[in-house]
Coordinates of C-alpha atoms in Angstrom, one line a residue:
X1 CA -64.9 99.8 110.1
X2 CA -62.2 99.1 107.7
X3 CA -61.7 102.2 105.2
X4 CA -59.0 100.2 102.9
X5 CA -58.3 96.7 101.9
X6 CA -54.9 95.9 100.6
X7 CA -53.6 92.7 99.1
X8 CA -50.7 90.9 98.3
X9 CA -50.1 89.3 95.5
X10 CA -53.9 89.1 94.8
X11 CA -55.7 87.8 91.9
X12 CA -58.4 89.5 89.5
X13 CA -61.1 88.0 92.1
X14 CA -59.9 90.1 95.1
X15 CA -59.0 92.9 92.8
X16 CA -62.6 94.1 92.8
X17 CA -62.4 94.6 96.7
X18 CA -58.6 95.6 97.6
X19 CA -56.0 97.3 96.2
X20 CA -53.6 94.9 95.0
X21 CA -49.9 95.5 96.1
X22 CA -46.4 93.5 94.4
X23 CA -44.3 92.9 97.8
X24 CA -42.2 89.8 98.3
X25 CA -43.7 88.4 101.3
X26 CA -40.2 86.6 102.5
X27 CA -38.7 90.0 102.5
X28 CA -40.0 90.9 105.9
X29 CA -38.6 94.5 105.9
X30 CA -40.1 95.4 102.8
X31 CA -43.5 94.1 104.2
X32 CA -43.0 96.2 107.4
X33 CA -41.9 99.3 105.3
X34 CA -45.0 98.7 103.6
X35 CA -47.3 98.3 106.5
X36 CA -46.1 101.7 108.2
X37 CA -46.0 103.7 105.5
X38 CA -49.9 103.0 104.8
X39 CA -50.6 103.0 108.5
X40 CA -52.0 99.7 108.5
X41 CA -54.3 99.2 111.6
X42 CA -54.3 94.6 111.1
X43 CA -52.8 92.3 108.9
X44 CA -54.1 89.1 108.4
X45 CA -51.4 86.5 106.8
X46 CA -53.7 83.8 104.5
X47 CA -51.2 81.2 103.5
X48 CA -48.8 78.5 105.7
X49 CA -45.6 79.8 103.9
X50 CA -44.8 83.0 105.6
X51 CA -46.7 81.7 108.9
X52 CA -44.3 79.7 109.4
X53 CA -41.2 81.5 108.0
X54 CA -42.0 84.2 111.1
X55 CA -43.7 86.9 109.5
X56 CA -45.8 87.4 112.2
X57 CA -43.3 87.6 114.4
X58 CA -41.9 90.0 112.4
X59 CA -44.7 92.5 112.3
X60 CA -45.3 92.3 115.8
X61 CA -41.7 93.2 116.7
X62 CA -42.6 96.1 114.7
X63 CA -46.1 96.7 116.4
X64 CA -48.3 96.1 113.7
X65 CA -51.1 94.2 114.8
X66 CA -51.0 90.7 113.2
X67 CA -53.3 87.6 112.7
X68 CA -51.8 84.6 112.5
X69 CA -49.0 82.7 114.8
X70 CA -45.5 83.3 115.4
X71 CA -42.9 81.1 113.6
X72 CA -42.4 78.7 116.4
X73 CA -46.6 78.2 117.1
X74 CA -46.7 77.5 113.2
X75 CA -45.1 74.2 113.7
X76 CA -48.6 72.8 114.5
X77 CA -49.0 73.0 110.7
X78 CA -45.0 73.0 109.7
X79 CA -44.5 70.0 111.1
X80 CA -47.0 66.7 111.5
X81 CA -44.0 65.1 113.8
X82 CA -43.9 68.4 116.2
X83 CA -48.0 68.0 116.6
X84 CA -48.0 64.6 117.1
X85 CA -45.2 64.4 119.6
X86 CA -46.6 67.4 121.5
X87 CA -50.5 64.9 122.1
X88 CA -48.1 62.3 123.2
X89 CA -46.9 64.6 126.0
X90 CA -50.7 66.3 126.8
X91 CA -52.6 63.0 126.2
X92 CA -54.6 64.4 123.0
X93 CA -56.6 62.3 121.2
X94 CA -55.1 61.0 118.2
X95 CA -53.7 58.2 115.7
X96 CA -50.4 55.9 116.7
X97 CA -47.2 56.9 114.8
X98 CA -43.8 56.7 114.1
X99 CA -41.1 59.7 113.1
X100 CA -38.4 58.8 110.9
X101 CA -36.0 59.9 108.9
X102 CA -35.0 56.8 107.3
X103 CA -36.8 54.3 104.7
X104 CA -36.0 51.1 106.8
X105 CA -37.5 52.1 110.4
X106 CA -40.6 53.6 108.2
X107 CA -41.0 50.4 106.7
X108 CA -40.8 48.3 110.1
X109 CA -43.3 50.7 111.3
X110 CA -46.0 50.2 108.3
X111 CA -45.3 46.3 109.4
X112 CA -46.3 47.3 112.2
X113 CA -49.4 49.5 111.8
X114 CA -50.8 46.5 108.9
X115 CA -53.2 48.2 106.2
X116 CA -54.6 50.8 105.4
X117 CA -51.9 52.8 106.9
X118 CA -51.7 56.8 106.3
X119 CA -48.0 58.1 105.3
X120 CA -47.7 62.0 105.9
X121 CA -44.5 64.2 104.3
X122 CA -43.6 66.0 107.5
X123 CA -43.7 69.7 106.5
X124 CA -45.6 71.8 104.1
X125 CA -46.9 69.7 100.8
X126 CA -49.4 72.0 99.8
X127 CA -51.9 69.6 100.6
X128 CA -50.9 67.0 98.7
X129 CA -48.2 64.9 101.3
X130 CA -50.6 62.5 102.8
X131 CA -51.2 59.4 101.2
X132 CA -53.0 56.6 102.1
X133 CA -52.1 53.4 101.2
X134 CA -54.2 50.3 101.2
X135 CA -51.0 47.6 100.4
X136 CA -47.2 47.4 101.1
X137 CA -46.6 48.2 97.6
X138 CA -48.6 51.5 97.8
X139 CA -47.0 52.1 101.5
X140 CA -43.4 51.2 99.9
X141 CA -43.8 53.1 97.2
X142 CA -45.3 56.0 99.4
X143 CA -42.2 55.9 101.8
X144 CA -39.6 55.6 98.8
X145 CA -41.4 58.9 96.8
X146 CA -41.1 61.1 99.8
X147 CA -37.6 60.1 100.7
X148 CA -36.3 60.3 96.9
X149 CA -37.9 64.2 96.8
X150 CA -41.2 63.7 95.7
X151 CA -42.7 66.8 98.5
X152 CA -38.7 68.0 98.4
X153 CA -37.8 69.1 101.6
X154 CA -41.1 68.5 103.5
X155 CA -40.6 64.9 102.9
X156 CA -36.7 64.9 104.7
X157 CA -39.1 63.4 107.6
X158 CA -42.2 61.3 107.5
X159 CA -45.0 60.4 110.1
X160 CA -46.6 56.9 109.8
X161 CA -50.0 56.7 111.3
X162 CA -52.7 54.0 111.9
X163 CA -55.6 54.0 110.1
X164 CA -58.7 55.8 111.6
X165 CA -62.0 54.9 111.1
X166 CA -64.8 57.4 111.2
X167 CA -66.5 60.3 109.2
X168 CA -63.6 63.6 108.8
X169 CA -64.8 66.9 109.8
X170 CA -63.0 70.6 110.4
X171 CA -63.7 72.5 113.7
X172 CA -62.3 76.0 113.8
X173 CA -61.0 78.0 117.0
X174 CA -59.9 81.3 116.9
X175 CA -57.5 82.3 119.8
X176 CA -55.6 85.1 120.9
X177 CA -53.1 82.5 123.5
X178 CA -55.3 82.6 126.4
X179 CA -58.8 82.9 125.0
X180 CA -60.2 80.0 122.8
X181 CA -63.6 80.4 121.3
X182 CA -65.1 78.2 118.7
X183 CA -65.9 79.7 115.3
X184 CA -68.0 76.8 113.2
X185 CA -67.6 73.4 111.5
X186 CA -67.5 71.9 107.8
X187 CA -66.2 69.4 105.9
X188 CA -64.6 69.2 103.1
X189 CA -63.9 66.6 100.7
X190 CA -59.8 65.9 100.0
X191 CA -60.2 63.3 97.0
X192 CA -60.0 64.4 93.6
X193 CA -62.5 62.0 92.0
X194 CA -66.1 61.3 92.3
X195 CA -67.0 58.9 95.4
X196 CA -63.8 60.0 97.5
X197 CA -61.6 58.0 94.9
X198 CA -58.2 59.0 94.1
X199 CA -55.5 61.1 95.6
X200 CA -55.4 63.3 98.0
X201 CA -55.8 67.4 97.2
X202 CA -56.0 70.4 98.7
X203 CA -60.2 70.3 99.1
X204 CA -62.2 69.6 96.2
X205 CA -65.4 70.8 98.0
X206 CA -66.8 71.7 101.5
X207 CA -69.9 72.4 103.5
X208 CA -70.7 74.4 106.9
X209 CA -72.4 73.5 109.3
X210 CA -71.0 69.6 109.9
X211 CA -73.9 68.1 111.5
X212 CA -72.0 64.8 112.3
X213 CA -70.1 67.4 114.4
X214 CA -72.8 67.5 117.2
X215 CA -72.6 70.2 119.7
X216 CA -71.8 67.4 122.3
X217 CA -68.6 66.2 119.7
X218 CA -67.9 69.8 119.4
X219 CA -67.5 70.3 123.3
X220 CA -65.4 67.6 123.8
X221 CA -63.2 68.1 120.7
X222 CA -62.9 71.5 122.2
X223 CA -61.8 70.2 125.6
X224 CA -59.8 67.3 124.5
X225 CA -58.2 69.0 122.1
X226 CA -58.1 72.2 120.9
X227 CA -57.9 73.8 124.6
X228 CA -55.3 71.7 125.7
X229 CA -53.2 72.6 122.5
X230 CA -53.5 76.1 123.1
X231 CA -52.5 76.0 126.6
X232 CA -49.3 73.6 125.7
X233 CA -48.2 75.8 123.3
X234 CA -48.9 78.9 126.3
X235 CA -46.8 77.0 129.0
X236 CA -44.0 76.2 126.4
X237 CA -43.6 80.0 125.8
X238 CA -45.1 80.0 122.1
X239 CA -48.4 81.1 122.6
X240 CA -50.2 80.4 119.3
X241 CA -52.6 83.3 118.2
X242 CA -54.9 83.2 115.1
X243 CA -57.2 80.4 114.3
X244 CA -56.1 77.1 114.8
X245 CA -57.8 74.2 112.2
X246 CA -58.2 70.8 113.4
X247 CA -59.0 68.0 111.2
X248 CA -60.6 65.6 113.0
X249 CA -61.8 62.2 113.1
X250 CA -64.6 61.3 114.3
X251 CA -63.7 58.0 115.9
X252 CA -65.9 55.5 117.9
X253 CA -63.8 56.1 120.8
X254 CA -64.8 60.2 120.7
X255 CA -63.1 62.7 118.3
X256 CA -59.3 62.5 117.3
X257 CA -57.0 64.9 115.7
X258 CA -55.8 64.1 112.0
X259 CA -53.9 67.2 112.1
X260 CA -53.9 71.5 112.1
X261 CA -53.6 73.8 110.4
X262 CA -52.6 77.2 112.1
X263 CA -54.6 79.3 109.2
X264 CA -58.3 79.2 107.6
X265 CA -58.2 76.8 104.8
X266 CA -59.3 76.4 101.3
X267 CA -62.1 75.3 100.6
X268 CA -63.6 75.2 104.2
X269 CA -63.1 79.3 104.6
X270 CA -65.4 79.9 101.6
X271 CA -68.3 78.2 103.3
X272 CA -67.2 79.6 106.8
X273 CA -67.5 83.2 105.7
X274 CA -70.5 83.6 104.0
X275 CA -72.4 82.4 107.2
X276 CA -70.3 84.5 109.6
X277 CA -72.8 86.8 110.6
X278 CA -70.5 89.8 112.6
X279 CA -67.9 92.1 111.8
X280 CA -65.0 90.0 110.9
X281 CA -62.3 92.9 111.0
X282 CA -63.1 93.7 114.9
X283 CA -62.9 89.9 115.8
X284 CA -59.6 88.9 113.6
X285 CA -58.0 92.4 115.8
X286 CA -59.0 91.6 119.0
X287 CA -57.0 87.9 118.7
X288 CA -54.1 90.3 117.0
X289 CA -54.9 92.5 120.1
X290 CA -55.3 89.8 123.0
X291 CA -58.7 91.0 123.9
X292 CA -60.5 87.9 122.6
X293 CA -62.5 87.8 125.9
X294 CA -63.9 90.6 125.6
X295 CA -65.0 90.6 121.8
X296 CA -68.6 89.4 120.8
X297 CA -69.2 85.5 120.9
X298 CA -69.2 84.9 116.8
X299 CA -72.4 84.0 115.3
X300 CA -73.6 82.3 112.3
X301 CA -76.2 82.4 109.8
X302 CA -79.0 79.4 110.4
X303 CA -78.4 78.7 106.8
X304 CA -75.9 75.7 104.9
X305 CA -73.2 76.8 102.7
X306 CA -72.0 74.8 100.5
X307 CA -68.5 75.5 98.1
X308 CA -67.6 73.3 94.5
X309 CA -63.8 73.4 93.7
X310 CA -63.2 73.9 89.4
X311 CA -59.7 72.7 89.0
X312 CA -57.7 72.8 86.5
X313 CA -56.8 69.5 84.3
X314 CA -54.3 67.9 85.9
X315 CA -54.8 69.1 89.4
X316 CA -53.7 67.9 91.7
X317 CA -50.5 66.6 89.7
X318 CA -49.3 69.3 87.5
X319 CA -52.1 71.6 86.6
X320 CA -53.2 72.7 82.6
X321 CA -52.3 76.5 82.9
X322 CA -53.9 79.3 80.5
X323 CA -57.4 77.7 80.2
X324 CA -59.9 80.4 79.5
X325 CA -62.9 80.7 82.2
X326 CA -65.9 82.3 81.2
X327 CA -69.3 82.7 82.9
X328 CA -68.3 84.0 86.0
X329 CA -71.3 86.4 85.7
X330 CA -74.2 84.3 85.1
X331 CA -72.9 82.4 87.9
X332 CA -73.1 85.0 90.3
X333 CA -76.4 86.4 88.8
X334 CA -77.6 83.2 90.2
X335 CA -76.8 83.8 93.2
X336 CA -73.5 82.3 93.5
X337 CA -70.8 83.5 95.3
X338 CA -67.8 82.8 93.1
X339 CA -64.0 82.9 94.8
X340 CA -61.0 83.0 92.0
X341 CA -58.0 81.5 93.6
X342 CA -55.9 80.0 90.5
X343 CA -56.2 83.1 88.0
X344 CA -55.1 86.1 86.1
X345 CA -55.9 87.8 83.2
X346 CA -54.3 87.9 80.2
X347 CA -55.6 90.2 77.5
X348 CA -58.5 90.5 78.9
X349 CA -59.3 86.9 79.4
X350 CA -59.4 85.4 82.7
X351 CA -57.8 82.2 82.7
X352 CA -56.6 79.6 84.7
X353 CA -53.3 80.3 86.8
X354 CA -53.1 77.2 89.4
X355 CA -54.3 74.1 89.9
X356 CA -57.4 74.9 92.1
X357 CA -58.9 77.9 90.2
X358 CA -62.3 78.6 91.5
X359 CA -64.5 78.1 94.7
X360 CA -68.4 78.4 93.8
X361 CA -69.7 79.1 96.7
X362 CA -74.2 79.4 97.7
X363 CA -76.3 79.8 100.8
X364 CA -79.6 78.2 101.2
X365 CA -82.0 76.2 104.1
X366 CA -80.2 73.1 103.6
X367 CA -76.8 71.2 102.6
X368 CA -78.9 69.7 99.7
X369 CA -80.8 73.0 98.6
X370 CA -77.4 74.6 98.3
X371 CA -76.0 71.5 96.7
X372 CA -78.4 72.5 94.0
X373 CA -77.7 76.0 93.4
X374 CA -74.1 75.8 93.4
X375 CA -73.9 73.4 90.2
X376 CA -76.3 75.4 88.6
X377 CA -73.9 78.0 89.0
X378 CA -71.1 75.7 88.3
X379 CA -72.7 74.6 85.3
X380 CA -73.3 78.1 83.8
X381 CA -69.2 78.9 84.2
X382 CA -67.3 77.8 80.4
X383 CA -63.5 76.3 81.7
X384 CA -63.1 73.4 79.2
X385 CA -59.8 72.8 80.5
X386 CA -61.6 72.4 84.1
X387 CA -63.3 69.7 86.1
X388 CA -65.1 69.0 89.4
X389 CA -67.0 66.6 91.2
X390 CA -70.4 66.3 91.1
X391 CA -70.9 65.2 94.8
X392 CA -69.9 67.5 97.0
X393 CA -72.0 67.7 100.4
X394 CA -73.2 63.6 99.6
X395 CA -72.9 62.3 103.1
X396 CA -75.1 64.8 104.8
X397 CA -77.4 64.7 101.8
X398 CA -77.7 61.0 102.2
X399 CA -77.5 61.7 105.9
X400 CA -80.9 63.6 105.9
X401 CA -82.8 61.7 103.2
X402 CA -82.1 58.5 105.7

């Protein structure tokens, strides 16, 4: 049972369920201070930033019990070169590539790959370091951005991969280092524009369950990947504890890692949640706890969930701050679940704060019954300085009107 909820920094969304608290999250003394002096019983770190700065390893040095990896295990999201070379060594499934630190051996390596190749900023780009391009110009251009300080320091190093073919999904695993039990599929979709056109984001859109993801796929994505990741990282003496993300592709040759992520993600955690059918507090502690065998297998709701991104003009270039959002409440009186991400309040007025400002977020029999209800909800929410796409969850409605 969890008596208090406290968050940090918090926005006016989470404000109606925790108790919002100004701490500098880099100043890991402060945070501890913190943490003991409201005898906190589990902290659960949402974003990649401190994950990887060692906050977690911070807390537990202090015996808080902490979700989320240590800073060493949180170079499976820090750093696209570390993943990649660590399946090289354990024979996990995923694209060819190249490290390099340099514009001319990334070049000889795009030569190499031919088009469409994928060009990845190696550290943290908020989402937005992957590019895709479909010519050399685009791939030259790509590989000059990121080495002139277009993802700053994330982009010191790049990873070129070959292009994969096959549909993208997200299979999550929580894990306490020795444990591994699956907990659900979606998919999200990264483009910003209508069709999967235009650049990369953070999510624009998701739905849970994948279907493509067959409980066959699942088991061997499971076995091929995700189990031998965790027992690497084990054997190398950075056990990684928390959930660990996969992006995968599903190829014709079987399922292949695109990359991790070592937290729950935006937008695939708003659909993951709502069908979560257990007490989520008991299972995130028992990973912080190491008793992950023991806990109760998670279940979820029969029922499709289904998430739209409103983002803010802009996004995901630089996004149109101070846009007032209205509606929220008819949208929920719908029966929409609506998550603010991107916002504050100013005078009163919600506005925008970000460049992905809210997750609208409903349940219901099927991907395309949801589908329906969500931009109903969508559409009763006033953020003129917004926009989203109109086709989020299209391949599995297409899928099952085949």
């Amino acid at each position: 049972m969890t008596d208090s909820l406290f968050a940090t920094p918090g926005n006016p969304g989470i404000a109606e369920h925790a108790d919002l608290v100004s701490l500098e999250v880099g100043d890991h003394a402060a945070v501890v201070a913190f943490c003991r002096e409201q005898m906190i019983g589990l902290v659960v770190i949402g974003p990649e930033g401190p994950l990887v700065d060692g906050l977690a390893d911070s807390l537990r040095a202090a015996a808080i019990p902490t979700f989320g990896p240590g800073k060493l295990a949180a170079q499976l999201e820090g750093s696209k070169g570390f993943t990649k070379d660590l399946c090289a060594r354990h024979a996990i499934p995923t694209a060819a590539f190249g490290r390099h630190t340099d514009a001319a051996s990334a070049r000889a390596t795009v030569a190499k790959f031919g088009y469409p190749v994928v060009i990845k900023a190696d550290g943290l780009a908020a989402g937005k370091g992957v590019v895709i391009a479909d010519t050399e110009s685009e791939a030259l251009a790509a590989i000059d951005a990121m080495f002139d300080g277009a993802h700053g320091a994330a982009g010191a190093e790049i990873v070129i991969e070959e292009f994969m073919t096959g549909e993208e999904v997200s299979l999550f695993a929580l894990t306490d280092g020795i444990t591994v039990v699956a907990f659900g599929s979606a998919q999200d979709h990264k483009r910003v524009g209508e069709g999967d056109t235009g650049p990369n984001t953070g999510g624009m859109g998701a739905y849970s369950p994948a279907s493509v993801l067959t409980p066959e796929l699942q088991a061997r994505a499971m076995h091929e990947i995700i189990e031998p990741t965790v027992r690497a990282m084990r054997e190398t003496g950075t056990p990684f504890t928390g959930v660990l993300y996969a992006g995968l592709m599903l190829t014709p040759d079987g399922p292949k890692l695109i990359e991790y992520n070592a937290r729950f993600g935006d937008p695939e955690t708003q659909v993951l949640m709502p069908r979560f059918d257990g007490d989520l507090a008991a299972l995130l502690l028992a990973v912080a706890n190491g008793t992950l065998a023991t806990a109760r297998v998670p279940v979820f709701r029969a029922e499709a969930a289904l998430t739209v991104v409103m983002a803010a003009r802009g996004y995901p270039g630089t996004p149109e701050k101070g846009g007032a959002v209205d509606g929220l409440a008819a949208a929920k009186n719908s029966g929409a679940l609506v998550f603010q991400a991107g916002t504050r309040t100013v005078a009163g007025q919600l506005v925008a704060d970000g460049g992905r400002v809210l997750n609208v977020t409903t349940l219901a029999d099927t991907v395309a019954q949801a589908k329906d209800a969500a931009y109903t909800a969508v559409n009763s929410i006033d953020f003129p300085t917004g926009f989203f796409r109109s086709d989020i969850g299209w391949r599995e409605v297409q899928r099952r009107s085949a």
